[in-house]
JSON list of C-alpha atoms in Angstrom, two decimals:
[
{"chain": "Q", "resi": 823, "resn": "UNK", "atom": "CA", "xyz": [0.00, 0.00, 0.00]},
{"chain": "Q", "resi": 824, "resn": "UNK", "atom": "CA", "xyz": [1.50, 3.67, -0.88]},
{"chain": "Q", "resi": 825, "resn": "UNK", "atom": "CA", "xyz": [0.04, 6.66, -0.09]},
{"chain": "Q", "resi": 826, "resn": "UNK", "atom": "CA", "xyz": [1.46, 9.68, -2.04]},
{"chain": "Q", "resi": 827, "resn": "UNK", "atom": "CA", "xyz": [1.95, 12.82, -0.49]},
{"chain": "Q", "resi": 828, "resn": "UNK", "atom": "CA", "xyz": [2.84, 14.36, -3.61]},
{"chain": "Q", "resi": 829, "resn": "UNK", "atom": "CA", "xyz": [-1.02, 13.68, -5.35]},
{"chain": "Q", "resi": 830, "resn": "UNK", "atom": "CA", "xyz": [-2.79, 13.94, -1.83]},
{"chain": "Q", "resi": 831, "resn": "UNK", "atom": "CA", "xyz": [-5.41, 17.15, -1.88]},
{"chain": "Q", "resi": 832, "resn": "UNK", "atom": "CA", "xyz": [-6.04, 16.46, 1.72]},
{"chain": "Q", "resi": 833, "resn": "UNK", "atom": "CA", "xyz": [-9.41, 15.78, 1.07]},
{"chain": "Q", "resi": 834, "resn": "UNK", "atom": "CA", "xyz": [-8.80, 13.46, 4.50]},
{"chain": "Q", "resi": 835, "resn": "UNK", "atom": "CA", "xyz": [-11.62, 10.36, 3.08]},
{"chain": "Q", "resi": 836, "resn": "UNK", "atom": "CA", "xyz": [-8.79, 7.94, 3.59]},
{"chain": "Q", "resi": 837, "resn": "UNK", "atom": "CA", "xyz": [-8.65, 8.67, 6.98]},
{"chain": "Q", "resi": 838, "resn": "UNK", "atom": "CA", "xyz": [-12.09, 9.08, 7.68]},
{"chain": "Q", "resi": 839, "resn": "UNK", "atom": "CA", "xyz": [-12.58, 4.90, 6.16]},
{"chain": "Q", "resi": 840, "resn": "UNK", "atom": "CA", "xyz": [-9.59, 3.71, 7.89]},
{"chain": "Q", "resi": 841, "resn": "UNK", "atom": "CA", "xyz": [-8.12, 5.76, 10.94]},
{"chain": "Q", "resi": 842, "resn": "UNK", "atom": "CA", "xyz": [-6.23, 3.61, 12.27]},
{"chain": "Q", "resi": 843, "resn": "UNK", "atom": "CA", "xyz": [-4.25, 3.16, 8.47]},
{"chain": "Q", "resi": 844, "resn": "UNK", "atom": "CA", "xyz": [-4.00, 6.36, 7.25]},
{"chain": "Q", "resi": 845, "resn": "UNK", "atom": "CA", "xyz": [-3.70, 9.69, 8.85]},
{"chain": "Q", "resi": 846, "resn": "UNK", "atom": "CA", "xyz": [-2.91, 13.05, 7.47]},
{"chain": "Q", "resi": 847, "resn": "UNK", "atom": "CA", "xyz": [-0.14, 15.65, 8.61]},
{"chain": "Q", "resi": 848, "resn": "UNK", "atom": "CA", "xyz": [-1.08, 18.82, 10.84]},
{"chain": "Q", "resi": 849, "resn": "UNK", "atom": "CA", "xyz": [0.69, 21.00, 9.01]},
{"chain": "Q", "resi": 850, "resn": "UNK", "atom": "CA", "xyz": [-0.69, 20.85, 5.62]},
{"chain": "Q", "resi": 851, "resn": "UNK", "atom": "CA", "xyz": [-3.01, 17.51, 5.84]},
{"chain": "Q", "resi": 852, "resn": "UNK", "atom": "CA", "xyz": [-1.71, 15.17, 3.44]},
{"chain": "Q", "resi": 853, "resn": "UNK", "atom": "CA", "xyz": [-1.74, 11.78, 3.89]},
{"chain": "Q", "resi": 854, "resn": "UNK", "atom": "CA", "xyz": [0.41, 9.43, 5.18]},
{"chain": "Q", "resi": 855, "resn": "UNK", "atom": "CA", "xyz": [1.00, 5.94, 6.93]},
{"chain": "Q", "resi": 856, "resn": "UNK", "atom": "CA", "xyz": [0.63, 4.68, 9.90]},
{"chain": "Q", "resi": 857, "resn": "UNK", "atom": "CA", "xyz": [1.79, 1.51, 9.26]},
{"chain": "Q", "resi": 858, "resn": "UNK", "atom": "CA", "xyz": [2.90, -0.25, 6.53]},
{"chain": "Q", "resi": 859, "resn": "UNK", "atom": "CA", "xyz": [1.34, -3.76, 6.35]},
{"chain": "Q", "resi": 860, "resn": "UNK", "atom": "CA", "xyz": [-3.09, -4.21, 6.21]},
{"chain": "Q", "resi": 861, "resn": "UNK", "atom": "CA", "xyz": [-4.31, -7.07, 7.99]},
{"chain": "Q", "resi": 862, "resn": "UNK", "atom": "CA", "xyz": [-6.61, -9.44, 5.95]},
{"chain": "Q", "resi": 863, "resn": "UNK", "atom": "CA", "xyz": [-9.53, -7.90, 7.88]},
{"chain": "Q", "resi": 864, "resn": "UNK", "atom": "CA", "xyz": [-8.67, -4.30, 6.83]},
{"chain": "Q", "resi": 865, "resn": "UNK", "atom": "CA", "xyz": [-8.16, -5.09, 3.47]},
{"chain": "Q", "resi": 866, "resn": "UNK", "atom": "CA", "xyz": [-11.57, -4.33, 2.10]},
{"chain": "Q", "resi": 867, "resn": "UNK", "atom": "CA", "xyz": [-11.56, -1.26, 4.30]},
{"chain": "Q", "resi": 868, "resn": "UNK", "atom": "CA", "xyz": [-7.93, -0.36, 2.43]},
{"chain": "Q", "resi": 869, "resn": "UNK", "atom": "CA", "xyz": [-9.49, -1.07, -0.53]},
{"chain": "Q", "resi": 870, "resn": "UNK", "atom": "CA", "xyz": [-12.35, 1.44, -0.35]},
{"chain": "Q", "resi": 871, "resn": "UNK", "atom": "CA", "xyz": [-10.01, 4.30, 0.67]},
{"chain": "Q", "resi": 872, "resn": "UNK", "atom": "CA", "xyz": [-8.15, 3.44, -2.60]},
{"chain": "Q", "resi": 873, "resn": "UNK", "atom": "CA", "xyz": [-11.58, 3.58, -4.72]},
{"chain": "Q", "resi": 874, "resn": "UNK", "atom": "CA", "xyz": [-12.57, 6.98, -2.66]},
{"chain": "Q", "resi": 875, "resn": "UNK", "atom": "CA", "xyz": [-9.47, 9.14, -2.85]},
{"chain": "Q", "resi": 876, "resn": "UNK", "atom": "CA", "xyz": [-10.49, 11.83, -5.19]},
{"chain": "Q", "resi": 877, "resn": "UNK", "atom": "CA", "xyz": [-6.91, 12.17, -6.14]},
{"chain": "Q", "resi": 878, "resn": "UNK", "atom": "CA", "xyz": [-5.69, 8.65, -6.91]},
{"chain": "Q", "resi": 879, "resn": "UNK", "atom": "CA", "xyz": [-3.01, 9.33, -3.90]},
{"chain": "Q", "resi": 880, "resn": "UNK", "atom": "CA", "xyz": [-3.74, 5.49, -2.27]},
{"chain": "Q", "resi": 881, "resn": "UNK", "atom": "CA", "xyz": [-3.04, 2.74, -4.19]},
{"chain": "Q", "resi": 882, "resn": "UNK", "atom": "CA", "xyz": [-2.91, -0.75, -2.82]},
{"chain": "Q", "resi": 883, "resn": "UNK", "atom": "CA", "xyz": [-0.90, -3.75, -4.05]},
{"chain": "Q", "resi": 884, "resn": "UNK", "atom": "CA", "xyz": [-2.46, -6.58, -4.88]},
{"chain": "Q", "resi": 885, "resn": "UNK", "atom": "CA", "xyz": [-0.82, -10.01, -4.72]}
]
């Protein structure tokens, strides 16, 4: 899973669906990690925030 700072609008849906996965910095709110591996559990979760992002900043790899 990547999120890309450099795409991220801070629109802040990503961490709305999955708090506890993404989170977004105080300064300017872009996204980033909180961790870098999903649990099978959160993967649908991860999956969502990847189909929501209006800027195509999550993208998760699928194996």
């Amino acid at each position: 899973m990547i999120a890309d700072n450099t795409k991220c609008i801070a629109a802040g849906l990503c961490v709305g669906r999955e708090p506890g996965i993404f989170d977004q910095a105080e300064d300017d709110g872009l996204v980033f990690t909180l961790r870098e591996n999903v649990l099978p559990e959160e993967y649908e979760g991860v999956a969502e925030s990847e189909r929501i992002c209006p800027s195509g900043a999550i993208t998760v790899h699928r194996d």
